[in-house]
Short mmCIF file of C-alpha atoms in Angstrom, two decimals:
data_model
loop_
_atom_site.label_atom_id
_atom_site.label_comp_id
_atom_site.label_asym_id
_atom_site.label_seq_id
_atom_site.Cartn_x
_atom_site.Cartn_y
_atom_site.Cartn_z
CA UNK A 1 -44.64 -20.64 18.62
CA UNK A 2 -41.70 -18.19 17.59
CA UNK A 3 -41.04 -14.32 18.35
CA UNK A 4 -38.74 -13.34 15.30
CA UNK A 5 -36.43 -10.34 16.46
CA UNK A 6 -34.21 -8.49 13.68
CA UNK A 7 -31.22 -7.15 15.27
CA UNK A 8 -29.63 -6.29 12.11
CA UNK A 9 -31.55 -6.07 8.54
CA UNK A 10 -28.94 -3.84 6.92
CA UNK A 11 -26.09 -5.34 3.45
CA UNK A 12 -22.53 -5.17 3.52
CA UNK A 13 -21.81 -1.90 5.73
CA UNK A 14 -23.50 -0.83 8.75
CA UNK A 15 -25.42 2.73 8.08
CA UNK A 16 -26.98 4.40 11.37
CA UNK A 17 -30.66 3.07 11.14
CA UNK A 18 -29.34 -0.82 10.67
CA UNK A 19 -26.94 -2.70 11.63
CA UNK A 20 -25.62 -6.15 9.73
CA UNK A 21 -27.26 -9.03 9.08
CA UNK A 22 -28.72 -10.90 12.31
CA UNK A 23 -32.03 -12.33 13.66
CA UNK A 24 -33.10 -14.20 16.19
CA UNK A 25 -35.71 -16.45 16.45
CA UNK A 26 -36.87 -17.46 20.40
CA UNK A 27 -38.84 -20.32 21.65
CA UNK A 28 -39.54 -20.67 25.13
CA UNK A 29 -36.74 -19.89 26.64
CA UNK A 30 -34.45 -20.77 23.79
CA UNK A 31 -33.01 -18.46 21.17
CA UNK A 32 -31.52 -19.49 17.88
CA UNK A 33 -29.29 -17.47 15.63
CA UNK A 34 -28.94 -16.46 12.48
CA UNK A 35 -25.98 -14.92 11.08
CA UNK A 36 -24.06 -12.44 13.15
CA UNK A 37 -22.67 -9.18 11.17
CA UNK A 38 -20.39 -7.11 13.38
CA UNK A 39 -21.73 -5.57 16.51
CA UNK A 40 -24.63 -7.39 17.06
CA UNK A 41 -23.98 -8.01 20.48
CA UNK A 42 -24.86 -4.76 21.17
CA UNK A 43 -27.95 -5.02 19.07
CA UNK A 44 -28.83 -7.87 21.47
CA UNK A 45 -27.89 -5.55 24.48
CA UNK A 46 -30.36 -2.54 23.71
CA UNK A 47 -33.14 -5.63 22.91
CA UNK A 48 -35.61 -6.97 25.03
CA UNK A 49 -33.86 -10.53 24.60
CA UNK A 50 -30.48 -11.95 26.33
CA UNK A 51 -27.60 -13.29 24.18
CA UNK A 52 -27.13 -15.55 26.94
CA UNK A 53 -30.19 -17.68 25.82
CA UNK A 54 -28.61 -18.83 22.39
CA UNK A 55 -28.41 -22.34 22.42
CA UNK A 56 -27.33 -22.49 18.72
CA UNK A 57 -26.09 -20.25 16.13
CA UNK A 58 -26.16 -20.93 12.32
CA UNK A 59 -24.15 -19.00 10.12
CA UNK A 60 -25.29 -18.66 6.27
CA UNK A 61 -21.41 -17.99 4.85
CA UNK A 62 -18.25 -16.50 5.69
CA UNK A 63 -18.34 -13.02 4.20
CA UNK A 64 -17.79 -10.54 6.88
CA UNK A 65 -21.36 -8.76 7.55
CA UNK A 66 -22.55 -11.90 8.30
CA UNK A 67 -19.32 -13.37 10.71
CA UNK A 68 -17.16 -10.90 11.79
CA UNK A 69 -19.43 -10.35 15.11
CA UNK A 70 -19.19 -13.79 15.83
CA UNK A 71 -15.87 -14.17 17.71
CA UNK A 72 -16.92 -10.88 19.97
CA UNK A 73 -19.90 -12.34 20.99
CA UNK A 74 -18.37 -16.01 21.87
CA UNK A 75 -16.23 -14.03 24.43
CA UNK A 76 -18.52 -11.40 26.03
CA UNK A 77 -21.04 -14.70 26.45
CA UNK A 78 -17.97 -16.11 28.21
CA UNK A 79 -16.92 -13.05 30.21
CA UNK A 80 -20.60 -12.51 31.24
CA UNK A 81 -20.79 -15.91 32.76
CA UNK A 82 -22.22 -17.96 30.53
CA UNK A 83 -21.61 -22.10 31.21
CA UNK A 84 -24.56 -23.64 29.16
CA UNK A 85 -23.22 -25.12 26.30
CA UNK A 86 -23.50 -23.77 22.49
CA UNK A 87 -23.68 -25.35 19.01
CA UNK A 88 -22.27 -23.06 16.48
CA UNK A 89 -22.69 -24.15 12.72
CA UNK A 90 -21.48 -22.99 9.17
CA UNK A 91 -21.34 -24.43 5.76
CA UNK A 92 -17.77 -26.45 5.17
CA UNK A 93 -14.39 -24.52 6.13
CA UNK A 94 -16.48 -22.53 8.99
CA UNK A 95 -15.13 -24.49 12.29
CA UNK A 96 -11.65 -23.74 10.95
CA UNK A 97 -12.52 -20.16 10.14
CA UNK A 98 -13.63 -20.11 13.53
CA UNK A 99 -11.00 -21.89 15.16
CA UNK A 100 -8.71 -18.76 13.34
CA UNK A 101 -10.37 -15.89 14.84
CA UNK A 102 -10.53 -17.59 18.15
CA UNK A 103 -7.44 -18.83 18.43
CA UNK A 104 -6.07 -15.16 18.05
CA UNK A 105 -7.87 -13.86 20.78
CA UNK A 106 -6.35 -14.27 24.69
CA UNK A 107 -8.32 -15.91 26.79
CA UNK A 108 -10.93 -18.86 27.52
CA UNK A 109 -14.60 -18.49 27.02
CA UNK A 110 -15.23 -20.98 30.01
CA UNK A 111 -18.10 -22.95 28.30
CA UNK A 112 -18.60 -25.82 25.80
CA UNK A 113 -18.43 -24.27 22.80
CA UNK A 114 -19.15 -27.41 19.51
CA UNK A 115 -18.05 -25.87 15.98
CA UNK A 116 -19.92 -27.85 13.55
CA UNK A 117 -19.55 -27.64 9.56
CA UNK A 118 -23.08 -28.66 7.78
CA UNK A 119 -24.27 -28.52 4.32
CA UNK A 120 -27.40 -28.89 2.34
CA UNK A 121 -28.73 -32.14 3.16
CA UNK A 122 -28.25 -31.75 7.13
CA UNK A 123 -30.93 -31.60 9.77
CA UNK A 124 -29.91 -30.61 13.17
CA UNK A 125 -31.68 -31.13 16.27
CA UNK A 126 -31.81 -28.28 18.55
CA UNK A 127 -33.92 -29.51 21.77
CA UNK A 128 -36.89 -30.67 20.57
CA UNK A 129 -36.60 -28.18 17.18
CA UNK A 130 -34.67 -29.04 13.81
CA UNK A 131 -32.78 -26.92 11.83
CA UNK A 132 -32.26 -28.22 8.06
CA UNK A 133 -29.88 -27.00 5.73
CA UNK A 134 -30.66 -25.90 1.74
CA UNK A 135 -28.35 -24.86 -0.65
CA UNK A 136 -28.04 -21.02 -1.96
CA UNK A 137 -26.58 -19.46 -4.85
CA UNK A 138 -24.04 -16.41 -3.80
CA UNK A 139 -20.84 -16.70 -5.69
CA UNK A 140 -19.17 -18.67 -2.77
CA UNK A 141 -20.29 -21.35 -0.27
CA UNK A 142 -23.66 -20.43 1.32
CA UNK A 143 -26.35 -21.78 2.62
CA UNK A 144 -29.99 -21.51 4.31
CA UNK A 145 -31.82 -22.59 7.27
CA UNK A 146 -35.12 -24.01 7.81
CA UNK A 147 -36.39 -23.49 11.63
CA UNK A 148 -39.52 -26.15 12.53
CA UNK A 149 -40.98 -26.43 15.85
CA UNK A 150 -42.23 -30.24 16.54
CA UNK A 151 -45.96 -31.11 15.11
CA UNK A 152 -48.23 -30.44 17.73
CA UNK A 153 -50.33 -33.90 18.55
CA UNK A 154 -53.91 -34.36 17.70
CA UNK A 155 -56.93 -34.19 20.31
CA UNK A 156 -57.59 -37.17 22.09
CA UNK A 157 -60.79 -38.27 20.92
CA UNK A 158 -62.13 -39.91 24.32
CA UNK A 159 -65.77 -41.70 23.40
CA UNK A 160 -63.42 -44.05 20.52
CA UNK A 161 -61.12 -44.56 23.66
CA UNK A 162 -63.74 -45.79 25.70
CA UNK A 163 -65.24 -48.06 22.82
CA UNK A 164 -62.10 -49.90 22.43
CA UNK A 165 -62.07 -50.45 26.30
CA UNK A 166 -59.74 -47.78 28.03
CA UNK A 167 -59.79 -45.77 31.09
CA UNK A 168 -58.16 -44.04 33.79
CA UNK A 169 -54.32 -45.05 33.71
CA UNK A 170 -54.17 -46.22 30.04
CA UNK A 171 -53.72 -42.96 29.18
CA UNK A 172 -50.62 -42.36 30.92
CA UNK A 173 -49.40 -45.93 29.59
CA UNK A 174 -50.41 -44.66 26.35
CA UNK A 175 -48.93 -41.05 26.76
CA UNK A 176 -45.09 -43.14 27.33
CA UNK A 177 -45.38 -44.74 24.39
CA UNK A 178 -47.04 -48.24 25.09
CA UNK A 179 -49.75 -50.51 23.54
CA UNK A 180 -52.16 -51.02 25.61
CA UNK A 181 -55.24 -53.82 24.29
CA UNK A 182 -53.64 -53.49 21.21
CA UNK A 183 -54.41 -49.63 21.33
CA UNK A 184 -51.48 -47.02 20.53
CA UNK A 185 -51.73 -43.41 21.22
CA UNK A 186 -52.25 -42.60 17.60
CA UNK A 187 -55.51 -45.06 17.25
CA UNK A 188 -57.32 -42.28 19.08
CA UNK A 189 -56.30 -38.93 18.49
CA UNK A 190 -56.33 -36.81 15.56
CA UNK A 191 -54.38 -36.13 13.04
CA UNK A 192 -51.35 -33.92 14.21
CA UNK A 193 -51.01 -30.32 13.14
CA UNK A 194 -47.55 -29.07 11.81
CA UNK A 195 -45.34 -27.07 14.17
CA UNK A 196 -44.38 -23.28 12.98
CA UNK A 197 -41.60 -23.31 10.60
CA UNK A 198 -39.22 -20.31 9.91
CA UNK A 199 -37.05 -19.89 6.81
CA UNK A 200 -33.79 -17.76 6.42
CA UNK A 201 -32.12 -17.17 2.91
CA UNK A 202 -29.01 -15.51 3.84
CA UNK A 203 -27.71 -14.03 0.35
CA UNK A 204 -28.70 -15.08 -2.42
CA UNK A 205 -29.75 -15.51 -6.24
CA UNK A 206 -33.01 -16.25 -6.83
CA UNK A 207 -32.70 -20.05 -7.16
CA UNK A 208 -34.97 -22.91 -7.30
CA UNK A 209 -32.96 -24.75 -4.66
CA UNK A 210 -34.41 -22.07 -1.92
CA UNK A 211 -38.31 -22.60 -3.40
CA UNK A 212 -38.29 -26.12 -2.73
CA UNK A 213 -36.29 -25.73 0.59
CA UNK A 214 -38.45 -23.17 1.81
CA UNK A 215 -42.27 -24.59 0.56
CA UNK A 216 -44.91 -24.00 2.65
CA UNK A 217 -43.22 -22.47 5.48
CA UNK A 218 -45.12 -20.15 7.93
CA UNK A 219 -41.98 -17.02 7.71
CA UNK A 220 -39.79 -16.65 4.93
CA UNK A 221 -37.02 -14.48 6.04
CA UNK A 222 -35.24 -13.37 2.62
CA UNK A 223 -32.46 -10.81 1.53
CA UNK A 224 -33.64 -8.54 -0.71
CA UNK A 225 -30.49 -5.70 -1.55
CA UNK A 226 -32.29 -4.37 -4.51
CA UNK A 227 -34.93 -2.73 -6.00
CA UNK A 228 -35.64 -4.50 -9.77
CA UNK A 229 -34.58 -1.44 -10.96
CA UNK A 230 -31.38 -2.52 -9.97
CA UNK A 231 -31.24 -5.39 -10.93
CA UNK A 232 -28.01 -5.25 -13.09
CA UNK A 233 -26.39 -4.84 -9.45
CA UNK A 234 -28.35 -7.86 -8.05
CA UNK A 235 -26.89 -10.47 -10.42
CA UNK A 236 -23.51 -9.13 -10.59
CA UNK A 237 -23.16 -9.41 -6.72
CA UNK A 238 -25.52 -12.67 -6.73
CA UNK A 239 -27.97 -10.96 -4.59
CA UNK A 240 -31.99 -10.96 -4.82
CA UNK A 241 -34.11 -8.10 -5.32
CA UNK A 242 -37.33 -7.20 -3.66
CA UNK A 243 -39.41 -8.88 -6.82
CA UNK A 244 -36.89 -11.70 -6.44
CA UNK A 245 -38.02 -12.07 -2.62
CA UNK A 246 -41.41 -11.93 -3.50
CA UNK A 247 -41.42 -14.52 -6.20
CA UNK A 248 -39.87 -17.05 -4.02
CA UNK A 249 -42.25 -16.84 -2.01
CA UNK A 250 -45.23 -16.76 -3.85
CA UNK A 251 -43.84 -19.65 -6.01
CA UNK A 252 -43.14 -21.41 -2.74
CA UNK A 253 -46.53 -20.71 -1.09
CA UNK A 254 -45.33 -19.29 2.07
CA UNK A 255 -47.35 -17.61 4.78
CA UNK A 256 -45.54 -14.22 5.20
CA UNK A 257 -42.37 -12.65 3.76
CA UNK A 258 -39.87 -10.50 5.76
CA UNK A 259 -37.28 -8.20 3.71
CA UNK A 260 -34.06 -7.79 5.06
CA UNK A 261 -30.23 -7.24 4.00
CA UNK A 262 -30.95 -4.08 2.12
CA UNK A 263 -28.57 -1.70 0.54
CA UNK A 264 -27.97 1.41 1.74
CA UNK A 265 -28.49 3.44 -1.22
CA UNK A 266 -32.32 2.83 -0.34
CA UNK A 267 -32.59 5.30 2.86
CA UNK A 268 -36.47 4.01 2.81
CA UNK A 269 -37.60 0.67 2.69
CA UNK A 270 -41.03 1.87 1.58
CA UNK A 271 -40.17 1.64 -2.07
CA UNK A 272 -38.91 -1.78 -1.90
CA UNK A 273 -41.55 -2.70 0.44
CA UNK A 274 -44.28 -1.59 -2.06
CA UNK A 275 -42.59 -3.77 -5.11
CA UNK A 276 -42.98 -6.79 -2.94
CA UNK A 277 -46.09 -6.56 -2.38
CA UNK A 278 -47.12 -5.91 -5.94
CA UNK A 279 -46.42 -9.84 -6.43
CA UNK A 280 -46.89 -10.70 -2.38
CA UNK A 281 -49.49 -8.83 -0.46
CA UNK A 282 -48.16 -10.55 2.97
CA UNK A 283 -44.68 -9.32 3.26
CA UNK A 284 -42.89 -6.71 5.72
CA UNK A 285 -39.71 -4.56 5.47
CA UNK A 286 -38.88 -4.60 9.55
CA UNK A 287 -36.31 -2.40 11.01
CA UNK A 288 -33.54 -3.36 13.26
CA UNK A 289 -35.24 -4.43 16.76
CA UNK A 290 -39.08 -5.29 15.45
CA UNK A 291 -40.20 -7.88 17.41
CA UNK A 292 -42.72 -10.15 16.10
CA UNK A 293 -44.94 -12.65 17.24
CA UNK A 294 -45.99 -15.91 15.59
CA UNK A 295 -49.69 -16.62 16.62
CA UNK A 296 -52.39 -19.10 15.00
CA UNK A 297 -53.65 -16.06 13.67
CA UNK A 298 -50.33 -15.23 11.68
CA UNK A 299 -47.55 -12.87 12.17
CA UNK A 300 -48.28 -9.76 14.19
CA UNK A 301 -46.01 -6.94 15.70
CA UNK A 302 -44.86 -7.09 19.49
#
């Protein structure tokens, strides 16, 4: 199970009620990271998670709301003490961007720090999670993420275990992977249910490479800059708006859609709220720091 926090759910310039693009998704103790707009460190520091619990960090593309608070929060991880190691990934020409900003700043972080350029295709493992990589449609390289948790086994079903002979330590033999009597560990348990998934758009067109990428997740996390009204503004800056966001989902048969990266001209996110959810009943418009927890029952506010 996931809590999804939104540190930053605001487009292109910071305004006072949200900051630039950035969420977290935790997991046990482990917190993976999408995009990082400028000054999201703090965001992390007035939230009820730690920054120093990012094990990786996945960055959508290289225009500045979502990158330019990268490089600040690589060093006050450092200066704070961190010495865990931390997988940092972009789409191609990211690890040298990187390497730039980094390279102009004084000083040593003082932890491993692996710079890793992936593109649509790509499935990285993060612990026992995997992060897969879809293509997006923004005017310049960009990219998505797909967050999945690993299928939860099936119920042992114990009488068909003792028909076919078993007891006491075969299970254990059969729990590290052996065949015992010609019995394996999925000859008598259930069919396994998927793990929670999590999708994350970055910015975006509305594009059919994101409704296949994205099918049948439990979270859709997508931009959504403009109302349809607007629309003129949404292709010319190969954004989405809120009807966008809502088709993709729908289309894609998703469990709940999240609105984020909105203009500022829109000092409410009621009205673009409501538009969604003329097409997708199940979708939210969070501000910066919601907290939300991913249950068996669905998505519901911590």
């Amino acid at each position: 199970m996931f809590d999804l926090l939104f540190l930053g759910t605001g487009a292109s310039v910071p305004s006072r009620d949200r900051a630039l693009p950035c969420v977290a998704a935790k997991r046990g103790p482990d917190i993976i990271l999408f995009d990082c707009g400028e000054g999201s460190q703090r965001q992390f520091m007035i939230s009820r998670f730690s920054f120093m619990k990012i094990r990786a960090i996945f960055i959508t593309h290289l225009h500045g709301d979502h990158f330019y608070g990268l490089p600040g929060l690589l060093q006050t991880m450092g200066m704070s003490g961190r010495k865990d190691p931390l997988l940092v990934c972009g789409p191609p020409g990211f690890s040298s961007a990187l390497e730039l900003c980094m390279g102009v700043c004084e000083g040593e972080i003082g932890y491993p720090l692996e710079m890793r350029d992936v593109e649509p295709g790509d499935v990285i493992p993060v612990n026992d999670m995997t992060v897969s990589v879809f293509k997006t449609e923004h005017g310049i390289v960009s990219q998505g993420y797909v967050l999945r948790e690993p299928d939860i086994r099936g119920k042992i079903d114990t009488q068909k275990a003792r028909e076919l002979g078993l007891h006491g330590s075969d299970y254990r033999r059969l729990e590290r992977g052996e065949t015992v009597n010609g019995v394996t560990l999925a000859d008598i348990t259930s069919e396994p249910k998927p793990g929670k998934s999590i999708a994350y758009t970055g910015d975006s067109l509305k594009c059919q490479s994101i409704i296949d990428a994205v099918a049948g997740v439990d979270v859709l996390i997508h931009e959504s800059t403009y109302l349809s009204g607007d629309s003129d503004y949404a292709v010319a800056h190969n954004h989405s708006t809120a009807k966008d966001a809502a088709e993709t989902a729908l289309e894609a048969g998703v469990g709940t859609l999240m609105l984020v990266h909105i203009s500022n001209r829109y000092k409410d996110r009621t009205p673009l709220l409501e538009e969604a959810r003329q097409t997708f009943p199940e979708t939210f418009a969070p501000a910066d720091l919601d907290l939300f927890t991913m249950t068996k029952a669905g998505l519901r506010s911590a």
